[in-house]
PDB file of C-alpha atoms and ligand atoms in Angstrom:
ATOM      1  CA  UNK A   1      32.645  17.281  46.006  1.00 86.00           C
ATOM      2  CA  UNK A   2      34.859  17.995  42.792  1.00 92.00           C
ATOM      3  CA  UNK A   3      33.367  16.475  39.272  1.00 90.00           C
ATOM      4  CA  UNK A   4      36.240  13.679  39.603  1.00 92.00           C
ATOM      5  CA  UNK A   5      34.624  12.494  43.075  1.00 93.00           C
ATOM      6  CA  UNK A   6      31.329  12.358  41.651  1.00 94.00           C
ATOM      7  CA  UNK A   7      32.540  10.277  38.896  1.00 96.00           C
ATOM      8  CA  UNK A   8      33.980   8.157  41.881  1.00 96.00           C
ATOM      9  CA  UNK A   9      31.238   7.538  43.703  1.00 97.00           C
ATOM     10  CA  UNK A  10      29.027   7.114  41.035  1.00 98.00           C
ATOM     11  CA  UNK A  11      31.375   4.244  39.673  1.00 98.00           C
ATOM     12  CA  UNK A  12      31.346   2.721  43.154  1.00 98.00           C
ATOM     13  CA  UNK A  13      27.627   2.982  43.226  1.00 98.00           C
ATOM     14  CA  UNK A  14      27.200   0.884  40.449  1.00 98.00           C
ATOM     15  CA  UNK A  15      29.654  -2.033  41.706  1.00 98.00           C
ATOM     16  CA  UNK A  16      27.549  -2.076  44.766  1.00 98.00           C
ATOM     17  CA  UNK A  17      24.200  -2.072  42.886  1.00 97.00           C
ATOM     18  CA  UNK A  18      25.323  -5.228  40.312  1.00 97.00           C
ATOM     19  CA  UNK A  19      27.710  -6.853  43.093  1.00 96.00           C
ATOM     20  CA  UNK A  20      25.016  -9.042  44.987  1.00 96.00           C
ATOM     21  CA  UNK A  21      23.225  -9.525  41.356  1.00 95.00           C
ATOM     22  CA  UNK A  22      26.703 -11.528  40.085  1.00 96.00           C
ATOM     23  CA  UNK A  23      26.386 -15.256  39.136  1.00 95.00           C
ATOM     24  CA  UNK A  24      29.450 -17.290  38.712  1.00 94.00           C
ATOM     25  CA  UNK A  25      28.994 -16.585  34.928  1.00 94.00           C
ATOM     26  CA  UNK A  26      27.892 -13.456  34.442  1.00 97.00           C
ATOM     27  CA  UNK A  27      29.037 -11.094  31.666  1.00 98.00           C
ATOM     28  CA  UNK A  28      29.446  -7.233  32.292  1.00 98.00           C
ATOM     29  CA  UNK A  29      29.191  -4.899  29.509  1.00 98.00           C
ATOM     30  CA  UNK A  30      31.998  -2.171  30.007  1.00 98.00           C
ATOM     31  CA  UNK A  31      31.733   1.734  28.397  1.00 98.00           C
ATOM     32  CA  UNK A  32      33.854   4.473  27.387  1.00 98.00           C
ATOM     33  CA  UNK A  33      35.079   7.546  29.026  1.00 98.00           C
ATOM     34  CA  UNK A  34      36.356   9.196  32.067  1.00 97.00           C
ATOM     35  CA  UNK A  35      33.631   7.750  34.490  1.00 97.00           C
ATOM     36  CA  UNK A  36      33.631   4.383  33.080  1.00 98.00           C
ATOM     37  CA  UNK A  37      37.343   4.298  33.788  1.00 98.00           C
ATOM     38  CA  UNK A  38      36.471   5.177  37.156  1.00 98.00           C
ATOM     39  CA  UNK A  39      34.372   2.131  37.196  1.00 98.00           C
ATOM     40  CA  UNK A  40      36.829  -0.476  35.688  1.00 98.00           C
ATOM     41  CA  UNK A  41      39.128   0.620  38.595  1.00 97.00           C
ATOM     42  CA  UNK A  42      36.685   0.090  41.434  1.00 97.00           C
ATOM     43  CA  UNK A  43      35.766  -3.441  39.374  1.00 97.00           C
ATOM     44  CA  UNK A  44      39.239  -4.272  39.738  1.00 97.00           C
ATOM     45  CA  UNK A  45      39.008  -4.643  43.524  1.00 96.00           C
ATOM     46  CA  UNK A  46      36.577  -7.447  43.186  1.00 96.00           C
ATOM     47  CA  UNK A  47      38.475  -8.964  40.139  1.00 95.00           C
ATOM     48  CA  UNK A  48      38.220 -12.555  41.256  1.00 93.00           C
ATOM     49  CA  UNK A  49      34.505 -12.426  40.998  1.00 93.00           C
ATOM     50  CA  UNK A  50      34.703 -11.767  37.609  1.00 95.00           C
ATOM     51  CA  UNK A  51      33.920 -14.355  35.286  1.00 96.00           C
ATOM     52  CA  UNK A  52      34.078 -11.998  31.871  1.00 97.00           C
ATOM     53  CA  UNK A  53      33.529  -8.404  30.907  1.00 98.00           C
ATOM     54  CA  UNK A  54      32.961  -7.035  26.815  1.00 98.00           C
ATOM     55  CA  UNK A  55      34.049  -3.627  26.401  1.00 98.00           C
ATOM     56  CA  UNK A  56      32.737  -0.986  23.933  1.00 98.00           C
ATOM     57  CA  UNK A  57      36.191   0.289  22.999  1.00 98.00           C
ATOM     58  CA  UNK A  58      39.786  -0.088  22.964  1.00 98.00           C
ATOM     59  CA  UNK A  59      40.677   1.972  25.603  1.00 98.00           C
ATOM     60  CA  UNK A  60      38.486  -0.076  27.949  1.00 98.00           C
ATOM     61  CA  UNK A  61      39.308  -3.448  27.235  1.00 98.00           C
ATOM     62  CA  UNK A  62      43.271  -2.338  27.179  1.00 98.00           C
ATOM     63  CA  UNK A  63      42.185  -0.945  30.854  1.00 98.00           C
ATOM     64  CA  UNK A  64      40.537  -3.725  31.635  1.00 98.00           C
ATOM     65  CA  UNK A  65      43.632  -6.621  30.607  1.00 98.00           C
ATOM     66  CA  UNK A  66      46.015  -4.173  32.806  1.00 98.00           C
ATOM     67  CA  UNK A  67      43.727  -4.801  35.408  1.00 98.00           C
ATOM     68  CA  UNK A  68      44.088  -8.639  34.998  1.00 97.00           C
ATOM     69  CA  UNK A  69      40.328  -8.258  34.160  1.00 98.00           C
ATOM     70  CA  UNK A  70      39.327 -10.917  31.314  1.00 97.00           C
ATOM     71  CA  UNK A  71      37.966  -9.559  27.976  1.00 98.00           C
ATOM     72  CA  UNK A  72      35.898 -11.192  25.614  1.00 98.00           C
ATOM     73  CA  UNK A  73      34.691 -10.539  22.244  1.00 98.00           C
ATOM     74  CA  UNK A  74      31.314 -10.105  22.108  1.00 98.00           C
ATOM     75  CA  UNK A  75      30.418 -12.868  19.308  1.00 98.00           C
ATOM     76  CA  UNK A  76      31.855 -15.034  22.003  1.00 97.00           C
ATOM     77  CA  UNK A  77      29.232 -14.766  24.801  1.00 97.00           C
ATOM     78  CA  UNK A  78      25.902 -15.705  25.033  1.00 92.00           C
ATOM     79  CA  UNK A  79      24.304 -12.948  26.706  1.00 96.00           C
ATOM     80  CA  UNK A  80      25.403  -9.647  28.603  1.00 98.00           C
ATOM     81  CA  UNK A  81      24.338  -9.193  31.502  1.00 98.00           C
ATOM     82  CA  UNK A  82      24.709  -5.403  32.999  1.00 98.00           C
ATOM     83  CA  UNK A  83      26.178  -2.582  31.087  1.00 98.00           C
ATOM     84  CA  UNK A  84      27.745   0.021  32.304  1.00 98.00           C
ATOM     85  CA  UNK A  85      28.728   3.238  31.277  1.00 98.00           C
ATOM     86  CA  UNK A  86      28.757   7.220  31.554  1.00 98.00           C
ATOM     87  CA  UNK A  87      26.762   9.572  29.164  1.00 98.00           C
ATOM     88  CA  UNK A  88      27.134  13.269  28.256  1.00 98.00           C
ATOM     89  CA  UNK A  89      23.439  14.352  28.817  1.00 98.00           C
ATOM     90  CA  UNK A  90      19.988  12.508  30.276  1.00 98.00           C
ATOM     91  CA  UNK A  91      16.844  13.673  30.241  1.00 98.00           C
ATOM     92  CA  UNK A  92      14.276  12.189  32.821  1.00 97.00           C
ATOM     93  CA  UNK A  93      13.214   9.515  30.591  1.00 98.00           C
ATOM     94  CA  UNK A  94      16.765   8.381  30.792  1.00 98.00           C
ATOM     95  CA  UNK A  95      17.335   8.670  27.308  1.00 98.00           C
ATOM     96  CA  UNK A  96      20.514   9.943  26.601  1.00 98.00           C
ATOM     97  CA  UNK A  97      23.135  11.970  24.072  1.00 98.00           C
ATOM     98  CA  UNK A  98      26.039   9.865  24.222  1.00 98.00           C
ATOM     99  CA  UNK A  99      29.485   9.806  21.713  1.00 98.00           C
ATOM    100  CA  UNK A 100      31.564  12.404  23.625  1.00 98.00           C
ATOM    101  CA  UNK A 101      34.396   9.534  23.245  1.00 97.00           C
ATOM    102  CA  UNK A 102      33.362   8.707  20.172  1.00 98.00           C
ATOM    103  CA  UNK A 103      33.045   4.851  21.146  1.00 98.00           C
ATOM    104  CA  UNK A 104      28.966   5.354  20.413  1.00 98.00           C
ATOM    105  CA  UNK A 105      28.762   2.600  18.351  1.00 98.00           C
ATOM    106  CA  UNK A 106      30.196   0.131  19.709  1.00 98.00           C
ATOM    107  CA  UNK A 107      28.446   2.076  23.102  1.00 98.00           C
ATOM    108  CA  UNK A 108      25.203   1.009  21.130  1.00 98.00           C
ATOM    109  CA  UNK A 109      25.469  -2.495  20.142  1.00 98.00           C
ATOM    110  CA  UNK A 110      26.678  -3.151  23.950  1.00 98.00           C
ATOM    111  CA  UNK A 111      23.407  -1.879  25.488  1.00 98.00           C
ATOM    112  CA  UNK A 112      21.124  -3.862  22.664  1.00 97.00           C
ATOM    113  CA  UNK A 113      22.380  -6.605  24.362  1.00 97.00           C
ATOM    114  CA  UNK A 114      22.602  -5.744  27.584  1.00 98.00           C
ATOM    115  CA  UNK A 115      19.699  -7.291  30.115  1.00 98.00           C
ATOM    116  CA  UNK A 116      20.070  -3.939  32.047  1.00 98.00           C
ATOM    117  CA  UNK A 117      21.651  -0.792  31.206  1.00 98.00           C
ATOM    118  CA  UNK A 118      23.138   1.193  34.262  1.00 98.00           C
ATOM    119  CA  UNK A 119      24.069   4.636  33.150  1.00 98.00           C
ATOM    120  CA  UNK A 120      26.732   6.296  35.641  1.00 98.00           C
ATOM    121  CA  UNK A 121      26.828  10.451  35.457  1.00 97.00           C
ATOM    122  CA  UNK A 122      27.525  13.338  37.902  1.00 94.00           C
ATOM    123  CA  UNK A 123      24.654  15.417  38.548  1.00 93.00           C
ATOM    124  CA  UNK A 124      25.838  18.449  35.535  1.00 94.00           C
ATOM    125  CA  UNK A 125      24.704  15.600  32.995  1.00 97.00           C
ATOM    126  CA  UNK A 126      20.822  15.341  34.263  1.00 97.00           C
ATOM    127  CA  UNK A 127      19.044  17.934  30.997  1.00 98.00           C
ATOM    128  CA  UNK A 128      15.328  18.642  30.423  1.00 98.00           C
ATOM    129  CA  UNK A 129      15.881  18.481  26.922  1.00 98.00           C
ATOM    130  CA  UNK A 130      18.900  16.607  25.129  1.00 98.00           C
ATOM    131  CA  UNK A 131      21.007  19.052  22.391  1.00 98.00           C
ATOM    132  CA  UNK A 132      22.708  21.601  24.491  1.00 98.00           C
ATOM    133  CA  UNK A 133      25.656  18.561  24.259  1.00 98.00           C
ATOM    134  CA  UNK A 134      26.238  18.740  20.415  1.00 98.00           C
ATOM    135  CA  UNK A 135      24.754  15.289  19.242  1.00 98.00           C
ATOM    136  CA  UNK A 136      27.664  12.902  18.328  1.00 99.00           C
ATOM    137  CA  UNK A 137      27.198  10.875  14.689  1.00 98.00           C
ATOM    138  CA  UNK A 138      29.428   8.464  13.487  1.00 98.00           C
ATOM    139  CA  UNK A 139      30.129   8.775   9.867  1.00 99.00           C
ATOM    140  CA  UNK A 140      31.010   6.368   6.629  1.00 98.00           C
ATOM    141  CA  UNK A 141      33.919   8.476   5.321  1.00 98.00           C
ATOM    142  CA  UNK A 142      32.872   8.973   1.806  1.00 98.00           C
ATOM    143  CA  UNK A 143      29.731   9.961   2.501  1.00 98.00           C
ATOM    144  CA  UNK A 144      30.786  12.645   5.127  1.00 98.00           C
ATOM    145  CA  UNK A 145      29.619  15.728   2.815  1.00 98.00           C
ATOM    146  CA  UNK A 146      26.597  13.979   2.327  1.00 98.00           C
ATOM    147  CA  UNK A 147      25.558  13.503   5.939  1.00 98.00           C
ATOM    148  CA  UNK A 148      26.344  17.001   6.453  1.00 98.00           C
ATOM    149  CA  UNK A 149      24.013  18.694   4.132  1.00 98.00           C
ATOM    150  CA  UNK A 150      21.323  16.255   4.878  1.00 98.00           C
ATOM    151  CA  UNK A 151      21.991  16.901   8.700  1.00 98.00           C
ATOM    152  CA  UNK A 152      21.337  20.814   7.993  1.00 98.00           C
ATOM    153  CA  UNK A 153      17.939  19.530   6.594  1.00 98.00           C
ATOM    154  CA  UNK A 154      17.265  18.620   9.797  1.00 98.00           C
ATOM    155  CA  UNK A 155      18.455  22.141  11.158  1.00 97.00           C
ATOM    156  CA  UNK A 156      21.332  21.570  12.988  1.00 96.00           C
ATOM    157  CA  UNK A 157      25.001  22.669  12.741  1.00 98.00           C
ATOM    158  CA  UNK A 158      27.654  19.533  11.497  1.00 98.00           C
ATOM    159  CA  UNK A 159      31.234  20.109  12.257  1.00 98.00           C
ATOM    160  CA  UNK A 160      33.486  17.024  11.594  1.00 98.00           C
ATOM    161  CA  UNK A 161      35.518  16.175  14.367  1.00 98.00           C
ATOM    162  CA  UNK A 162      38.869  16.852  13.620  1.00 98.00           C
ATOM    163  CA  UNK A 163      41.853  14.467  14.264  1.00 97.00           C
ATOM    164  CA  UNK A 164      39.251  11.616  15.140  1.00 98.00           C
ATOM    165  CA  UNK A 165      38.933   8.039  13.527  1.00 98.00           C
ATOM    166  CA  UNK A 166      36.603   5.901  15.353  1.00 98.00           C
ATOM    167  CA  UNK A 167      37.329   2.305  16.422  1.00 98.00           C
ATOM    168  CA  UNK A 168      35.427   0.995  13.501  1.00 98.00           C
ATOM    169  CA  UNK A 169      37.540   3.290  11.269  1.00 98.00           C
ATOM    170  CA  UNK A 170      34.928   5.878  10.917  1.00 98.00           C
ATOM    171  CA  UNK A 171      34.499  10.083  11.306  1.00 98.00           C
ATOM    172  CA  UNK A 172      32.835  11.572  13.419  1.00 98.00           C
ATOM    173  CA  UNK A 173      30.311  14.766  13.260  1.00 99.00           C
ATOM    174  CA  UNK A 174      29.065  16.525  15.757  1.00 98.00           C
ATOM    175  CA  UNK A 175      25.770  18.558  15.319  1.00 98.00           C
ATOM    176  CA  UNK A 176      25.873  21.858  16.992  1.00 98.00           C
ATOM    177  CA  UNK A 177      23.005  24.070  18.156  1.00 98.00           C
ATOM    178  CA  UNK A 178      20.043  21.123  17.907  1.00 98.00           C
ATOM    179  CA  UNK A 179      17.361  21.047  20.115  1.00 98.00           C
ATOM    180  CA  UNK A 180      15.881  17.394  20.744  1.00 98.00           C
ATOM    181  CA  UNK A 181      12.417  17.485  21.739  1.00 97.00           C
ATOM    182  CA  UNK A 182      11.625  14.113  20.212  1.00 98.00           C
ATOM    183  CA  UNK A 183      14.811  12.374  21.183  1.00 98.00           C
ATOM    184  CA  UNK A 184      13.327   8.653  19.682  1.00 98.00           C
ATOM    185  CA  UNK A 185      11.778  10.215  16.148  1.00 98.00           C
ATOM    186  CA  UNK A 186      15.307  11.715  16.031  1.00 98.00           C
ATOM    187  CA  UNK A 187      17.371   8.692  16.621  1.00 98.00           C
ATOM    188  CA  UNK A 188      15.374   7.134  13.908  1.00 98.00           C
ATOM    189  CA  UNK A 189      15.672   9.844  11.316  1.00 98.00           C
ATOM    190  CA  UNK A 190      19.382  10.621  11.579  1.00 98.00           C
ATOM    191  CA  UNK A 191      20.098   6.708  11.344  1.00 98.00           C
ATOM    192  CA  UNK A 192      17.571   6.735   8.188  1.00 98.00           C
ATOM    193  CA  UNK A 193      20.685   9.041   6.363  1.00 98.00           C
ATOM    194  CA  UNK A 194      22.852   6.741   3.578  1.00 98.00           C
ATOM    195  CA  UNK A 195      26.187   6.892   5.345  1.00 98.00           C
ATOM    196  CA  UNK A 196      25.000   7.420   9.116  1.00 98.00           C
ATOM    197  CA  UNK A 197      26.291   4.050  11.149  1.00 98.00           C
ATOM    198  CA  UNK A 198      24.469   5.529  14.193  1.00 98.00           C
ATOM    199  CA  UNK A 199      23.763   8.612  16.483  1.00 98.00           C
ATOM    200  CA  UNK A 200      25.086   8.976  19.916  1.00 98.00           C
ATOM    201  CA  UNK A 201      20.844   9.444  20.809  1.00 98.00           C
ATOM    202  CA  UNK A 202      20.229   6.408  23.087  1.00 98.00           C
ATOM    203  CA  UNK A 203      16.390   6.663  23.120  1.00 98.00           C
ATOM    204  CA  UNK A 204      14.902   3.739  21.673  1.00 98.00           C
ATOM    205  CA  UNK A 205      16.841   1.875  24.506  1.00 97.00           C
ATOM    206  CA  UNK A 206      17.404   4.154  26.806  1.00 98.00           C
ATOM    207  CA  UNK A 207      18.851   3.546  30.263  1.00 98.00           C
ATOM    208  CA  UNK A 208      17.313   1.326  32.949  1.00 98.00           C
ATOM    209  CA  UNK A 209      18.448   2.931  35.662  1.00 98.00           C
ATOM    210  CA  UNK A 210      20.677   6.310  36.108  1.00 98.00           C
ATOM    211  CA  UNK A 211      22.710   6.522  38.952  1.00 98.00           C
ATOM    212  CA  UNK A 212      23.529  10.119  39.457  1.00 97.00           C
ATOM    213  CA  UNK A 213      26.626  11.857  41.800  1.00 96.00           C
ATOM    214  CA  UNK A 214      25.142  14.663  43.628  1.00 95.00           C
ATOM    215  CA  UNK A 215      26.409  17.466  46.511  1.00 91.00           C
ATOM    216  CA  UNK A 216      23.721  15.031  48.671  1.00 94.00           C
ATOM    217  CA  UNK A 217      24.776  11.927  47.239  1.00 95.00           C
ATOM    218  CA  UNK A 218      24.085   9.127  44.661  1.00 97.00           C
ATOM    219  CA  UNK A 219      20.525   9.218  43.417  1.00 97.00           C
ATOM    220  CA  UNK A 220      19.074   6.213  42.054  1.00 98.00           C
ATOM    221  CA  UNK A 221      17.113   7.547  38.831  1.00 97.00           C
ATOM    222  CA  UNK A 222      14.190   5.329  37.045  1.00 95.00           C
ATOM    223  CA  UNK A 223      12.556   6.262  33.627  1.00 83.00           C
ATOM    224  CA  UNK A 224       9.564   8.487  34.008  1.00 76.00           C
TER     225      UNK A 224
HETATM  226  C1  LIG B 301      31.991   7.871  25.115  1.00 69.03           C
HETATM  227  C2  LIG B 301      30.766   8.218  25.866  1.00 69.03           C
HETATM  228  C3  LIG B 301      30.913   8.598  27.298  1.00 69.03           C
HETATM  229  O1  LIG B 301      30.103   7.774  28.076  1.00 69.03           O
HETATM  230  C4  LIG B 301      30.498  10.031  27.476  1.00 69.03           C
HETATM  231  O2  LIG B 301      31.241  10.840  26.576  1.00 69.03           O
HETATM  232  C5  LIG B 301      30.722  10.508  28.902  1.00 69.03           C
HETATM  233  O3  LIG B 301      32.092  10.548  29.171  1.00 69.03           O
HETATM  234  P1  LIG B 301      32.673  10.968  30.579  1.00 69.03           P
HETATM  235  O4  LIG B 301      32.341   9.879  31.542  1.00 69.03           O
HETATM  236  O5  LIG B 301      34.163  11.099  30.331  1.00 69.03           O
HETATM  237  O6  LIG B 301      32.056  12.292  30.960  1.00 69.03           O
HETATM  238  O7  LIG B 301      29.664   8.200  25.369  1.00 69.03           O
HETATM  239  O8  LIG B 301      31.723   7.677  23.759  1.00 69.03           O
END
């Protein structure tokens, strides 16, 4: 199967896992990327079971309206119910380097408040140890020198990501050559940094489940 197919059947994997777990009001929490857009397209073919979705980007919810799928500010629901989205690396724990669309943020405050977070990846994603995907961190843009040197401290590699305002009107820099071994000591520490809004590490909530495109299939991944 090509990369693309995964995606597919990954996406399709996870309508069939929250399909018979739908109540007539509950709210799905949407991501960002290539295999999220995979997913709002399969969630389009059971649009009329959809009572409201929240998306973590732009791009989504604009994918989502020309789907005829309803969007909703987040302030404006009570609860979220699944979220769904891709990731650039997991480890087994299921916690996960995520930011290569630089929606992390907004990625982030989805899954706090998410009942159940259902990470969708193709089988390249699945890491022993998170950093060989440069760490994504999304930046206040005044204090982007700042970050940087402080991010060296830490002894990785910053390089600001050129070209790219987030949608909360913020830089992005991605740390290069960093090694995680302690993904949620790291999380913690980078978002300790004056000017850091957050880091793509998604290890203090990490995934519930991973559902993972392989040559043999889609695995169904817990935390170990
Ligand atoms: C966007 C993300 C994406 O989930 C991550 O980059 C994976 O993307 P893709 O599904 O295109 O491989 O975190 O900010």
């Amino acid at each position: 199967m090509t990369q693309d197919e995964l995606k597919q059947a990954v996406a399709d994997a996870a309508l069939a896992y929250i399909q018979p777990k739908l109540e007539n009001d509950s709210v799905i929490g949407i991501g960002t990327g290539s295999t999220a857009n995979c997913f709002i397209d399969s969630l389009a073919g059971i649009k009329g079971q959809i009572y409201a979705t929240v998306a973590s980007s732009e791009a989504s919810a604009d994918r989502l309206r020309n789907h005829g799928i309803p969007v909703y500010d987040l302030n404006s629901v009570d609860q979220v119910d699944f979220y769904i989205d891709g990731a650039d690396e997991s480890n087994a724990a299921l916690q996960l380097i995520k930011g290569g669309g630089a929606a992390l943020t907004r990625e982030k405050i989805v899954t706090a408040v998410a009942r159940e977070f259902i990470c969708i990846a193709d089988e390249s994603k699945l890491v022993h140890t998170l950093g060989a995907f440069p760490l994504p961190i999304e930046v206040i843009p005044m204090a982007r020198g700042h970050v940087a040197r402080e991010l060296v401290k830490l002894g990785g590699d910053p390089v600001y990501r050129e070209g790219v305002i987030t949608d909360n009107g913020n830089i992005i820099l991605d740390m290069y050559n960093f090694s995680i071994e302690q993904p949620l000591a790291m999380e913690q520490k980078i978002n300790g940094i004056t000017g850091v809004v957050t880091n793509g590490l998604f290890a203090i909530k990490p995934a519930d489940v991973l559902l993972l495109g392989t040559s043999e299939g889609v695995k169904t991944l817990l935390a170990t």
